[in-house]
């Protein structure tokens, strides 16, 4: 079990080392990165916004329920929605969802290319396939996913507003006051750090699963599933480590 | 010219290739033939570096390919074209984009120069005007021809073809064979074809290597095939009762079934 882990970890590091190389033709890598930015960013916008609005709404409603008959001021609802969203929910939930959507897609795309001999064909042409197939995805993800996370945080706070103000849980002024209270800029930095790290994890782990896939469609399905499972586990582990480091 | 020296290849405890020493000559269509499981595909993959030999050497002219690092190998691969059994065309790209891919990746040609080269290659494989079709919109034979066009677009010195006739009807197979042969002669390149198509053996086999259970069982050319007393070759070539009857009839009636030179 341990040796198996070391085998995969070593092969993962070798893949990353090979992928970090000077592009054969910069324009081709640029084009591929742009395509990936569109696929990952624009392609995930709706699902990310949809999830974020409900996360904000549920956080607001749940916290309003906790505050019933308590001495804690109601404007704290806005404060809690903002901080829980920025520090934890926006980066983590968004990236867990993206691991499912983007990660499985990356594993299936690269794995399909491996099985259909597209990767062999590129290798024989002289293309560094690890670099061409993986780096544009990683670069696109570490740029676009933090932007998605920022959008998710904004939409989540909006969701909290929509769930609490029109429903009469809290007034408009109270919610806005909560949003403006005790704001710490460092939390936004923490959110961005998490988004970048999670983006790196979900793309490279998924690419690894696809790049080394063997067998047929069943194995490709397994690789796709493993990409999501391992990405999710590593994202949660990284979340804990980042929290420890950045809050110590 | 490509040479192999005492190539051994094992997977776990199974020896797939056992000391293959042979050569593939420039300007000729070199065939690797043998029954399924004889080690043909493994040998071809070793030649292009998709697999590493357990021991032995592969020489591209004076360069030992096995001793090169990844970067040096990429330089050699710029001079290699390969046609895959399943064509391996990028299915999200059009025919033109598929053929243009190596040009986009490795040359500084202008857009117009690239298009001219793509159109020349398409014309060469008789597929003019198919630029904007997707691989899924064309037949298997056409896909093979697009694969050939892509493999020659960078004017390679070495061309490898893995079962170019598999899944094709006899007439289309002959067209593909003739195309590969004419490209080989025209460009004076070293072509290595992995096949078990008897028609290919008899029509374009300038240099034939027969593999049997991982060993080189026979080597010669298409003219020597019919005169050989090698039992393994005889069993392979005349495996079908139809060909056996044809040979017997030809012998009984003193008729030559040798291909035209």
CSV table of C-alpha atoms in Angstrom, one decimal:
chain,number,residue,atom,x,y,z
A,1,UNK,CA,0.0,0.0,0.0
A,2,UNK,CA,2.7,2.4,1.1
A,3,UNK,CA,5.0,1.4,-1.8
A,4,UNK,CA,2.0,1.8,-4.2
A,5,UNK,CA,1.6,5.3,-2.9
A,6,UNK,CA,5.3,6.1,-3.3
A,7,UNK,CA,5.2,4.6,-6.9
A,8,UNK,CA,2.3,6.9,-7.9
A,9,UNK,CA,3.8,9.9,-6.1
A,10,UNK,CA,7.1,9.4,-7.8
A,11,UNK,CA,5.5,9.0,-11.2
A,12,UNK,CA,3.4,12.1,-10.6
A,13,UNK,CA,6.5,14.2,-9.8
A,14,UNK,CA,8.3,12.9,-12.9
A,15,UNK,CA,5.2,13.8,-15.0
A,16,UNK,CA,5.2,17.4,-13.5
A,17,UNK,CA,9.0,17.7,-14.1
A,18,UNK,CA,8.5,16.6,-17.8
A,19,UNK,CA,5.6,19.0,-18.1
A,20,UNK,CA,7.6,22.0,-17.0
A,21,UNK,CA,9.5,22.6,-20.2
A,22,UNK,CA,10.1,25.2,-22.8
A,23,UNK,CA,7.2,25.1,-25.3
A,24,UNK,CA,8.0,23.8,-28.8
A,25,UNK,CA,5.9,26.7,-30.2
A,26,UNK,CA,4.6,29.3,-27.8
A,27,UNK,CA,1.6,30.2,-30.0
A,28,UNK,CA,0.3,26.6,-29.8
A,29,UNK,CA,0.5,26.6,-26.0
A,30,UNK,CA,-1.1,30.0,-25.8
A,31,UNK,CA,-4.0,28.9,-28.0
A,32,UNK,CA,-4.5,25.8,-25.9
A,33,UNK,CA,-4.4,27.8,-22.7
A,34,UNK,CA,-7.0,30.2,-24.0
A,35,UNK,CA,-9.2,27.3,-25.0
A,36,UNK,CA,-8.8,25.8,-21.5
A,37,UNK,CA,-9.6,29.1,-19.8
A,38,UNK,CA,-12.8,29.2,-21.8
A,39,UNK,CA,-13.7,25.6,-21.0
A,40,UNK,CA,-12.9,25.8,-17.3
A,41,UNK,CA,-13.9,29.4,-16.6
A,42,UNK,CA,-16.9,30.3,-18.9
A,43,UNK,CA,-18.0,26.6,-19.0
A,44,UNK,CA,-18.2,26.4,-15.2
A,45,UNK,CA,-19.7,29.9,-14.4
A,46,UNK,CA,-23.3,28.8,-14.3
A,47,UNK,CA,-22.8,25.8,-12.0
A,48,UNK,CA,-20.5,27.7,-9.7
A,49,UNK,CA,-22.9,30.7,-9.4
A,50,UNK,CA,-25.9,28.3,-8.9
A,51,UNK,CA,-24.1,26.5,-6.0
A,52,UNK,CA,-22.8,29.7,-4.5
A,53,UNK,CA,-26.2,31.4,-4.3
A,54,UNK,CA,-27.6,28.4,-2.4
A,55,UNK,CA,-24.6,28.2,-0.1
A,56,UNK,CA,-25.0,31.9,0.9
A,57,UNK,CA,-28.8,31.4,1.2
A,58,UNK,CA,-28.5,28.3,3.4
A,59,UNK,CA,-25.7,29.9,5.6
A,60,UNK,CA,-27.9,33.0,6.2
A,61,UNK,CA,-31.0,31.0,7.0
A,62,UNK,CA,-29.2,28.5,9.3
A,63,UNK,CA,-27.4,31.3,11.1
A,64,UNK,CA,-30.6,33.3,11.5
A,65,UNK,CA,-32.1,30.1,13.1
A,66,UNK,CA,-29.2,29.9,15.5
A,67,UNK,CA,-29.6,33.5,16.5
A,68,UNK,CA,-33.3,33.2,17.5
A,69,UNK,CA,-33.9,34.2,21.1
A,70,UNK,CA,-30.2,35.1,21.5
A,71,UNK,CA,-28.5,38.3,22.5
A,72,UNK,CA,-26.2,38.3,19.4
A,73,UNK,CA,-27.1,41.2,17.1
A,74,UNK,CA,-28.9,40.2,13.9
A,75,UNK,CA,-26.5,42.1,11.7
A,76,UNK,CA,-24.0,39.3,12.5
A,77,UNK,CA,-25.8,37.2,9.8
A,78,UNK,CA,-24.2,39.4,7.1
A,79,UNK,CA,-20.9,39.2,8.9
A,80,UNK,CA,-21.0,35.4,9.2
A,81,UNK,CA,-22.2,34.8,5.6
A,82,UNK,CA,-19.3,37.0,4.4
A,83,UNK,CA,-16.5,35.5,6.4
A,84,UNK,CA,-17.6,31.9,6.2
A,85,UNK,CA,-18.0,32.3,2.4
A,86,UNK,CA,-14.6,34.1,1.9
A,87,UNK,CA,-12.6,31.9,4.2
A,88,UNK,CA,-14.0,28.5,3.6
A,89,UNK,CA,-17.1,27.9,1.5
A,90,UNK,CA,-16.3,29.8,-1.7
A,91,UNK,CA,-12.9,28.3,-2.3
A,92,UNK,CA,-13.5,24.8,-0.9
A,93,UNK,CA,-17.0,24.1,-2.2
A,94,UNK,CA,-16.3,25.6,-5.5
A,95,UNK,CA,-13.1,23.6,-6.0
A,96,UNK,CA,-14.8,20.4,-4.8
A,97,UNK,CA,-17.5,21.0,-7.4
A,98,UNK,CA,-14.9,21.8,-10.1
A,99,UNK,CA,-13.0,18.7,-9.2
A,100,UNK,CA,-16.1,16.8,-10.3
A,101,UNK,CA,-16.8,18.8,-13.4
A,102,UNK,CA,-13.4,19.9,-14.6
A,103,UNK,CA,-11.3,17.1,-13.1
A,104,UNK,CA,-13.3,14.3,-14.5
A,105,UNK,CA,-13.3,16.1,-17.9
A,106,UNK,CA,-9.5,16.4,-17.9
A,107,UNK,CA,-9.0,12.8,-16.9
A,108,UNK,CA,-11.4,11.6,-19.6
A,109,UNK,CA,-10.0,13.9,-22.3
A,110,UNK,CA,-6.3,12.9,-21.7
A,111,UNK,CA,-7.2,9.3,-21.0
A,112,UNK,CA,-9.2,9.1,-24.2
A,113,UNK,CA,-6.3,10.5,-26.1
A,114,UNK,CA,-4.0,7.9,-24.6
A,115,UNK,CA,-6.3,5.1,-25.5
A,116,UNK,CA,-6.8,6.3,-29.1
A,117,UNK,CA,-3.0,6.6,-29.6
A,118,UNK,CA,-3.3,10.4,-30.0
A,119,UNK,CA,-0.6,10.8,-27.3
A,120,UNK,CA,1.7,8.3,-29.0
A,121,UNK,CA,1.1,10.1,-32.3
A,122,UNK,CA,2.2,13.4,-30.8
A,123,UNK,CA,5.2,11.8,-29.1
A,124,UNK,CA,6.4,10.4,-32.4
A,125,UNK,CA,6.0,13.9,-34.0
A,126,UNK,CA,8.4,15.1,-31.2
A,127,UNK,CA,5.8,16.9,-29.1
A,128,UNK,CA,6.4,16.9,-25.3
A,129,UNK,CA,2.9,15.6,-24.6
A,130,UNK,CA,3.2,16.1,-20.8
A,131,UNK,CA,3.9,19.7,-21.4
A,132,UNK,CA,1.4,20.3,-24.2
A,133,UNK,CA,-1.5,18.4,-22.7
A,134,UNK,CA,-1.0,19.3,-19.0
A,135,UNK,CA,0.6,22.7,-18.6
A,136,UNK,CA,-2.1,24.8,-20.5
A,137,UNK,CA,-4.7,23.2,-18.3
A,138,UNK,CA,-2.8,23.9,-15.1
A,139,UNK,CA,-2.0,27.5,-16.1
A,140,UNK,CA,-5.6,28.1,-17.2
A,141,UNK,CA,-7.0,26.7,-14.0
A,142,UNK,CA,-4.7,28.6,-11.6
A,143,UNK,CA,-5.7,31.8,-13.4
A,144,UNK,CA,-9.4,31.2,-13.9
A,145,UNK,CA,-10.4,29.2,-10.8
A,146,UNK,CA,-9.4,32.0,-8.4
A,147,UNK,CA,-11.6,34.3,-10.5
A,148,UNK,CA,-14.5,31.8,-10.3
A,149,UNK,CA,-14.0,31.6,-6.5
A,150,UNK,CA,-14.2,35.4,-6.2
A,151,UNK,CA,-17.4,35.3,-8.3
A,152,UNK,CA,-18.7,32.5,-6.1
A,153,UNK,CA,-17.9,34.5,-2.9
A,154,UNK,CA,-19.8,37.6,-4.3
A,155,UNK,CA,-22.8,35.5,-5.5
A,156,UNK,CA,-22.9,33.6,-2.2
A,157,UNK,CA,-23.1,36.9,-0.2
A,158,UNK,CA,-25.8,38.0,-2.6
A,159,UNK,CA,-27.6,34.6,-2.0
A,160,UNK,CA,-27.4,35.3,1.8
A,161,UNK,CA,-29.0,38.7,1.2
A,162,UNK,CA,-31.8,37.3,-1.0
A,163,UNK,CA,-32.6,34.6,1.5
A,164,UNK,CA,-32.6,36.8,4.6
A,165,UNK,CA,-33.8,40.3,3.6
A,166,UNK,CA,-36.9,39.7,1.4
A,167,UNK,CA,-37.9,36.9,3.8
A,168,UNK,CA,-37.9,39.3,6.8
A,169,UNK,CA,-35.2,37.6,8.8
A,170,UNK,CA,-33.2,40.8,8.8
A,171,UNK,CA,-33.4,44.3,7.4
A,172,UNK,CA,-31.5,45.5,4.4
A,173,UNK,CA,-29.5,47.9,6.6
A,174,UNK,CA,-28.6,45.2,9.1
A,175,UNK,CA,-27.3,42.9,6.4
A,176,UNK,CA,-25.2,45.6,4.9
A,177,UNK,CA,-23.9,46.6,8.3
A,178,UNK,CA,-22.9,43.0,8.9
A,179,UNK,CA,-21.1,42.8,5.6
A,180,UNK,CA,-19.1,45.9,6.5
A,181,UNK,CA,-18.2,44.9,10.1
A,182,UNK,CA,-14.9,43.4,11.2
A,183,UNK,CA,-13.6,43.1,7.6
A,184,UNK,CA,-10.1,41.5,7.5
A,185,UNK,CA,-8.4,41.9,4.0
A,186,UNK,CA,-6.1,38.9,4.9
A,187,UNK,CA,-9.1,36.6,4.6
A,188,UNK,CA,-9.4,37.4,0.9
A,189,UNK,CA,-5.7,36.6,0.5
A,190,UNK,CA,-6.4,33.3,2.2
A,191,UNK,CA,-9.2,32.6,-0.2
A,192,UNK,CA,-7.0,33.3,-3.2
A,193,UNK,CA,-4.2,31.1,-1.9
A,194,UNK,CA,-6.7,28.3,-1.4
A,195,UNK,CA,-8.1,28.7,-4.8
A,196,UNK,CA,-4.7,28.6,-6.5
A,197,UNK,CA,-3.6,25.5,-4.6
A,198,UNK,CA,-6.9,23.7,-5.1
A,199,UNK,CA,-6.8,24.6,-8.8
A,200,UNK,CA,-3.3,23.1,-9.1
A,201,UNK,CA,-4.3,20.0,-7.2
A,202,UNK,CA,-7.4,19.2,-9.2
A,203,UNK,CA,-5.8,19.7,-12.6
A,204,UNK,CA,-2.6,17.9,-12.0
A,205,UNK,CA,-4.2,15.0,-10.1
A,206,UNK,CA,-6.8,14.6,-12.9
A,207,UNK,CA,-4.2,14.9,-15.6
A,208,UNK,CA,-2.1,12.2,-13.9
A,209,UNK,CA,-5.0,9.8,-13.8
A,210,UNK,CA,-5.8,10.4,-17.5
A,211,UNK,CA,-2.2,10.4,-18.7
A,212,UNK,CA,-1.3,7.0,-17.4
A,213,UNK,CA,-4.6,5.3,-18.0
A,214,UNK,CA,-4.4,1.7,-19.4
A,215,UNK,CA,-7.0,-0.7,-20.7
A,216,UNK,CA,-10.4,0.3,-22.1
A,217,UNK,CA,-13.5,2.2,-21.4
A,218,UNK,CA,-14.0,0.6,-17.9
A,219,UNK,CA,-10.5,1.8,-16.9
A,220,UNK,CA,-11.1,5.2,-18.4
A,221,UNK,CA,-14.3,5.5,-16.2
A,222,UNK,CA,-12.3,4.4,-13.2
A,223,UNK,CA,-9.6,6.9,-13.9
A,224,UNK,CA,-12.2,9.6,-14.2
A,225,UNK,CA,-13.7,8.6,-10.9
A,226,UNK,CA,-10.3,8.4,-9.2
A,227,UNK,CA,-9.5,11.8,-10.5
A,228,UNK,CA,-12.5,13.3,-8.7
A,229,UNK,CA,-12.0,11.2,-5.5
A,230,UNK,CA,-8.3,11.9,-5.1
A,231,UNK,CA,-8.7,15.5,-6.0
A,232,UNK,CA,-11.4,15.9,-3.4
A,233,UNK,CA,-9.4,14.2,-0.7
A,234,UNK,CA,-6.3,16.2,-1.5
A,235,UNK,CA,-8.2,19.5,-1.6
A,236,UNK,CA,-9.6,18.9,1.8
A,237,UNK,CA,-6.2,17.9,3.1
A,238,UNK,CA,-4.7,21.0,1.6
A,239,UNK,CA,-7.5,23.1,3.0
A,240,UNK,CA,-6.5,21.9,6.5
A,241,UNK,CA,-2.8,22.5,5.9
A,242,UNK,CA,-3.4,26.0,4.5
A,243,UNK,CA,-5.7,26.9,7.4
A,244,UNK,CA,-3.0,25.7,9.8
A,245,UNK,CA,-0.2,27.7,8.1
A,246,UNK,CA,-2.1,30.9,7.3
A,247,UNK,CA,-3.8,31.2,10.6
A,248,UNK,CA,-0.9,30.3,12.9
B,1,UNK,CA,18.8,3.2,-42.8
B,2,UNK,CA,17.7,1.7,-39.5
B,3,UNK,CA,19.5,-1.3,-37.9
B,4,UNK,CA,18.6,-3.3,-34.9
B,5,UNK,CA,21.3,-5.2,-32.9
B,6,UNK,CA,20.3,-8.1,-30.7
B,7,UNK,CA,17.1,-6.5,-29.5
B,8,UNK,CA,15.5,-8.3,-26.6
B,9,UNK,CA,12.2,-7.2,-25.0
B,10,UNK,CA,10.5,-8.8,-22.0
B,11,UNK,CA,7.2,-7.9,-20.3
B,12,UNK,CA,7.4,-9.3,-16.7
B,13,UNK,CA,8.5,-12.9,-17.3
B,14,UNK,CA,7.4,-13.1,-20.9
B,15,UNK,CA,10.1,-12.7,-23.6
B,16,UNK,CA,8.4,-11.1,-26.5
B,17,UNK,CA,11.5,-10.4,-28.7
B,18,UNK,CA,14.5,-12.6,-28.5
B,19,UNK,CA,17.6,-11.1,-30.1
B,20,UNK,CA,16.3,-9.5,-33.3
B,21,UNK,CA,19.2,-8.3,-35.5
B,22,UNK,CA,18.1,-6.9,-38.8
B,23,UNK,CA,18.2,-3.8,-41.0
B,24,UNK,CA,15.6,-1.6,-42.8
B,25,UNK,CA,17.0,-0.1,-46.0
B,26,UNK,CA,16.6,3.4,-47.3
B,27,UNK,CA,14.4,4.0,-50.4
B,28,UNK,CA,12.7,0.6,-49.9
B,29,UNK,CA,9.5,-0.6,-48.3
B,30,UNK,CA,10.6,-2.8,-45.4
B,31,UNK,CA,8.0,-5.2,-44.1
B,32,UNK,CA,7.8,-6.8,-40.7
B,33,UNK,CA,5.5,-9.8,-41.0
B,34,UNK,CA,4.4,-12.5,-38.8
B,35,UNK,CA,1.4,-14.1,-37.0
B,36,UNK,CA,-0.5,-12.2,-34.3
B,37,UNK,CA,1.6,-12.2,-31.2
B,38,UNK,CA,4.8,-12.7,-33.0
B,39,UNK,CA,6.2,-9.4,-31.7
B,40,UNK,CA,5.7,-7.1,-34.8
B,41,UNK,CA,4.0,-4.2,-33.0
B,42,UNK,CA,6.4,-4.4,-30.1
B,43,UNK,CA,9.3,-4.2,-32.6
B,44,UNK,CA,7.8,-1.3,-34.3
B,45,UNK,CA,7.1,0.5,-31.0
B,46,UNK,CA,10.8,-0.1,-30.0
B,47,UNK,CA,12.0,1.4,-33.3
B,48,UNK,CA,10.1,4.6,-32.7
B,49,UNK,CA,10.9,4.7,-29.0
B,50,UNK,CA,7.4,4.2,-27.6
B,51,UNK,CA,8.9,1.2,-25.8
B,52,UNK,CA,12.4,0.6,-24.4
B,53,UNK,CA,14.3,-2.6,-25.3
B,54,UNK,CA,15.3,-4.8,-22.4
B,55,UNK,CA,18.7,-5.0,-24.2
B,56,UNK,CA,20.2,-4.3,-27.6
B,57,UNK,CA,20.6,-1.3,-29.8
B,58,UNK,CA,18.7,0.5,-32.5
B,59,UNK,CA,20.7,2.6,-35.0
B,60,UNK,CA,19.3,5.4,-37.0
B,61,UNK,CA,22.1,5.6,-39.5
B,62,UNK,CA,25.1,6.2,-37.2
B,63,UNK,CA,23.1,7.2,-34.1
B,64,UNK,CA,22.3,4.8,-31.4
B,65,UNK,CA,18.7,5.7,-30.6
B,66,UNK,CA,18.6,3.8,-27.3
B,67,UNK,CA,21.4,6.0,-25.9
B,68,UNK,CA,19.7,9.3,-26.6
B,69,UNK,CA,18.0,11.3,-23.9
B,70,UNK,CA,14.4,12.6,-24.4
B,71,UNK,CA,15.4,15.9,-25.9
B,72,UNK,CA,17.8,14.2,-28.4
B,73,UNK,CA,15.1,11.7,-29.3
B,74,UNK,CA,12.7,14.5,-30.1
B,75,UNK,CA,15.2,15.8,-32.6
B,76,UNK,CA,15.2,12.4,-34.3
B,77,UNK,CA,11.5,12.2,-34.2
B,78,UNK,CA,11.2,15.4,-36.1
B,79,UNK,CA,12.4,13.2,-39.0
B,80,UNK,CA,9.9,10.4,-38.3
B,81,UNK,CA,6.4,10.0,-39.6
B,82,UNK,CA,4.1,7.3,-38.4
B,83,UNK,CA,0.8,5.9,-39.6
B,84,UNK,CA,-1.1,4.2,-36.8
B,85,UNK,CA,-3.3,1.2,-37.1
B,86,UNK,CA,-6.4,3.2,-36.1
B,87,UNK,CA,-5.0,6.3,-37.9
B,88,UNK,CA,-4.9,8.2,-34.5
B,89,UNK,CA,-6.4,11.3,-36.1
B,90,UNK,CA,-7.3,14.0,-33.6
B,91,UNK,CA,-11.1,13.7,-33.8
B,92,UNK,CA,-11.9,17.2,-32.6
B,93,UNK,CA,-9.8,18.7,-35.5
B,94,UNK,CA,-10.7,18.8,-39.1
B,95,UNK,CA,-8.6,17.0,-41.8
B,96,UNK,CA,-6.7,20.2,-42.5
B,97,UNK,CA,-6.0,20.9,-38.8
B,98,UNK,CA,-4.8,17.4,-38.3
B,99,UNK,CA,-2.3,17.6,-41.2
B,100,UNK,CA,-1.3,21.2,-40.2
B,101,UNK,CA,-0.7,20.2,-36.5
B,102,UNK,CA,3.0,19.3,-37.0
B,103,UNK,CA,3.6,22.4,-39.1
B,104,UNK,CA,2.0,24.6,-36.5
B,105,UNK,CA,4.0,22.9,-33.7
B,106,UNK,CA,7.4,22.8,-35.4
B,107,UNK,CA,7.7,25.3,-38.2
B,108,UNK,CA,7.7,29.0,-38.6
B,109,UNK,CA,6.0,28.9,-42.0
B,110,UNK,CA,3.4,31.5,-42.8
B,111,UNK,CA,-0.3,30.5,-42.8
B,112,UNK,CA,-0.3,30.5,-46.5
B,113,UNK,CA,2.8,28.3,-46.8
B,114,UNK,CA,1.3,25.9,-44.3
B,115,UNK,CA,-2.0,25.7,-46.3
B,116,UNK,CA,0.0,25.1,-49.5
B,117,UNK,CA,1.8,22.2,-47.8
B,118,UNK,CA,-1.4,20.8,-46.4
B,119,UNK,CA,-3.0,21.0,-49.8
B,120,UNK,CA,0.0,19.4,-51.5
B,121,UNK,CA,-0.1,16.5,-49.0
B,122,UNK,CA,-3.9,16.1,-49.5
B,123,UNK,CA,-3.4,16.1,-53.2
B,124,UNK,CA,-0.6,13.5,-52.8
B,125,UNK,CA,-3.0,11.1,-51.1
B,126,UNK,CA,-5.9,12.0,-53.5
B,127,UNK,CA,-8.0,13.8,-51.0
B,128,UNK,CA,-8.2,17.2,-52.5
B,129,UNK,CA,-11.0,19.3,-51.1
B,130,UNK,CA,-11.4,17.3,-47.9
B,131,UNK,CA,-9.8,20.1,-45.7
B,132,UNK,CA,-12.9,20.9,-43.6
B,133,UNK,CA,-14.2,17.4,-43.0
B,134,UNK,CA,-13.8,15.8,-39.5
B,135,UNK,CA,-12.3,12.3,-39.2
B,136,UNK,CA,-15.7,10.9,-38.2
B,137,UNK,CA,-17.1,12.2,-41.5
B,138,UNK,CA,-14.8,10.2,-43.7
B,139,UNK,CA,-14.3,6.5,-44.4
B,140,UNK,CA,-11.6,4.2,-42.8
B,141,UNK,CA,-9.6,4.2,-46.0
B,142,UNK,CA,-9.7,8.0,-46.2
B,143,UNK,CA,-8.7,8.2,-42.6
B,144,UNK,CA,-5.6,6.1,-43.4
B,145,UNK,CA,-4.8,8.5,-46.3
B,146,UNK,CA,-5.2,11.5,-44.0
B,147,UNK,CA,-2.9,9.7,-41.5
B,148,UNK,CA,-0.3,9.2,-44.3
B,149,UNK,CA,-0.7,12.9,-45.3
B,150,UNK,CA,-0.1,14.0,-41.7
B,151,UNK,CA,2.9,11.6,-41.4
B,152,UNK,CA,4.6,13.1,-44.5
B,153,UNK,CA,3.8,16.7,-44.0
B,154,UNK,CA,7.2,17.4,-42.3
B,155,UNK,CA,9.0,15.5,-45.1
B,156,UNK,CA,10.3,12.7,-42.8
B,157,UNK,CA,13.4,10.6,-43.5
B,158,UNK,CA,11.8,7.6,-41.8
B,159,UNK,CA,8.2,6.4,-42.2
B,160,UNK,CA,6.6,3.8,-40.0
B,161,UNK,CA,3.2,2.2,-40.7
B,162,UNK,CA,1.5,0.0,-38.2
B,163,UNK,CA,-0.9,-2.4,-40.1
B,164,UNK,CA,-1.9,0.2,-42.7
B,165,UNK,CA,-4.3,-2.3,-44.3
B,166,UNK,CA,-6.2,-3.4,-41.3
B,167,UNK,CA,-9.9,-3.0,-41.6
B,168,UNK,CA,-9.8,-2.1,-45.3
B,169,UNK,CA,-11.2,-3.9,-48.3
B,170,UNK,CA,-8.6,-5.4,-50.7
B,171,UNK,CA,-9.0,-2.7,-53.3
B,172,UNK,CA,-8.4,0.2,-50.8
B,173,UNK,CA,-5.5,-1.8,-49.3
B,174,UNK,CA,-3.8,-1.9,-52.7
B,175,UNK,CA,-4.3,1.9,-53.0
B,176,UNK,CA,-2.7,2.5,-49.6
B,177,UNK,CA,0.1,0.1,-50.3
B,178,UNK,CA,0.9,1.8,-53.7
B,179,UNK,CA,0.7,5.2,-52.0
B,180,UNK,CA,3.2,4.2,-49.3
B,181,UNK,CA,5.5,2.7,-51.9
B,182,UNK,CA,5.4,5.6,-54.2
B,183,UNK,CA,6.1,8.1,-51.4
B,184,UNK,CA,9.0,5.9,-50.3
B,185,UNK,CA,10.6,5.9,-53.7
B,186,UNK,CA,9.8,9.5,-54.5
B,187,UNK,CA,11.3,10.9,-51.3
B,188,UNK,CA,14.0,8.2,-50.9
B,189,UNK,CA,13.0,7.5,-47.3
B,190,UNK,CA,13.3,4.5,-45.0
B,191,UNK,CA,9.8,3.0,-44.7
B,192,UNK,CA,9.0,0.2,-42.2
B,193,UNK,CA,5.6,-1.4,-42.4
B,194,UNK,CA,4.2,-3.8,-39.9
B,195,UNK,CA,1.7,-6.1,-41.7
B,196,UNK,CA,0.2,-9.5,-42.2
B,197,UNK,CA,-1.5,-8.6,-45.4
B,198,UNK,CA,-0.4,-11.1,-48.1
B,199,UNK,CA,-1.0,-8.7,-50.9
B,200,UNK,CA,1.4,-6.2,-49.3
B,201,UNK,CA,4.0,-8.9,-48.9
B,202,UNK,CA,3.8,-9.9,-52.6
B,203,UNK,CA,3.5,-6.5,-54.1
B,204,UNK,CA,5.6,-4.0,-52.0
B,205,UNK,CA,7.9,-6.2,-50.0
B,206,UNK,CA,11.3,-4.9,-51.0
B,207,UNK,CA,12.8,-6.2,-47.8
B,208,UNK,CA,10.8,-8.6,-45.6
B,209,UNK,CA,11.5,-9.7,-42.0
B,210,UNK,CA,9.4,-12.6,-40.8
B,211,UNK,CA,9.0,-12.8,-37.0
B,212,UNK,CA,8.1,-16.1,-35.4
B,213,UNK,CA,7.6,-16.3,-31.6
B,214,UNK,CA,9.8,-13.3,-31.0
B,215,UNK,CA,12.6,-14.4,-33.3
B,216,UNK,CA,13.7,-13.4,-36.8
B,217,UNK,CA,12.7,-16.5,-38.7
B,218,UNK,CA,13.4,-15.3,-42.3
B,219,UNK,CA,14.5,-12.3,-44.2
B,220,UNK,CA,14.4,-11.7,-47.9
B,221,UNK,CA,12.4,-9.9,-50.6
B,222,UNK,CA,9.1,-10.6,-52.4
B,223,UNK,CA,10.8,-12.5,-55.2
B,224,UNK,CA,12.5,-14.8,-52.7
B,225,UNK,CA,9.3,-15.5,-50.8
B,226,UNK,CA,8.0,-18.1,-53.3
B,227,UNK,CA,11.3,-19.9,-53.7
B,228,UNK,CA,12.1,-20.1,-50.1
B,229,UNK,CA,12.2,-23.5,-48.4
B,230,UNK,CA,11.7,-21.9,-45.0
B,231,UNK,CA,8.9,-23.9,-43.4
B,232,UNK,CA,7.7,-21.1,-41.1
B,233,UNK,CA,7.5,-18.7,-44.1
B,234,UNK,CA,5.7,-21.2,-46.2
B,235,UNK,CA,3.1,-21.9,-43.4
B,236,UNK,CA,2.6,-18.2,-43.0
B,237,UNK,CA,2.3,-17.2,-46.6
B,238,UNK,CA,0.2,-20.1,-47.7
B,239,UNK,CA,-1.9,-20.4,-44.6
B,240,UNK,CA,-5.2,-20.2,-46.4
B,241,UNK,CA,-6.4,-23.3,-48.4
B,242,UNK,CA,-7.2,-20.9,-51.3
B,243,UNK,CA,-3.6,-19.8,-51.6
B,244,UNK,CA,-2.4,-23.4,-51.3
B,245,UNK,CA,-4.6,-24.4,-54.1
B,246,UNK,CA,-3.5,-21.5,-56.2
B,247,UNK,CA,0.2,-22.3,-55.6
B,248,UNK,CA,-0.4,-26.0,-56.4
B,249,UNK,CA,-2.3,-25.1,-59.6
B,250,UNK,CA,0.4,-22.7,-60.7
B,251,UNK,CA,3.1,-25.4,-60.0
B,252,UNK,CA,1.2,-28.1,-61.9
B,253,UNK,CA,0.6,-25.9,-64.9
B,254,UNK,CA,4.0,-24.3,-64.8
B,255,UNK,CA,2.6,-20.8,-64.4
B,256,UNK,CA,4.4,-18.0,-62.5
B,257,UNK,CA,2.6,-16.3,-59.7
B,258,UNK,CA,5.5,-14.0,-58.9
B,259,UNK,CA,4.5,-10.3,-58.8
B,260,UNK,CA,5.6,-8.1,-61.7
B,261,UNK,CA,8.8,-6.2,-61.1
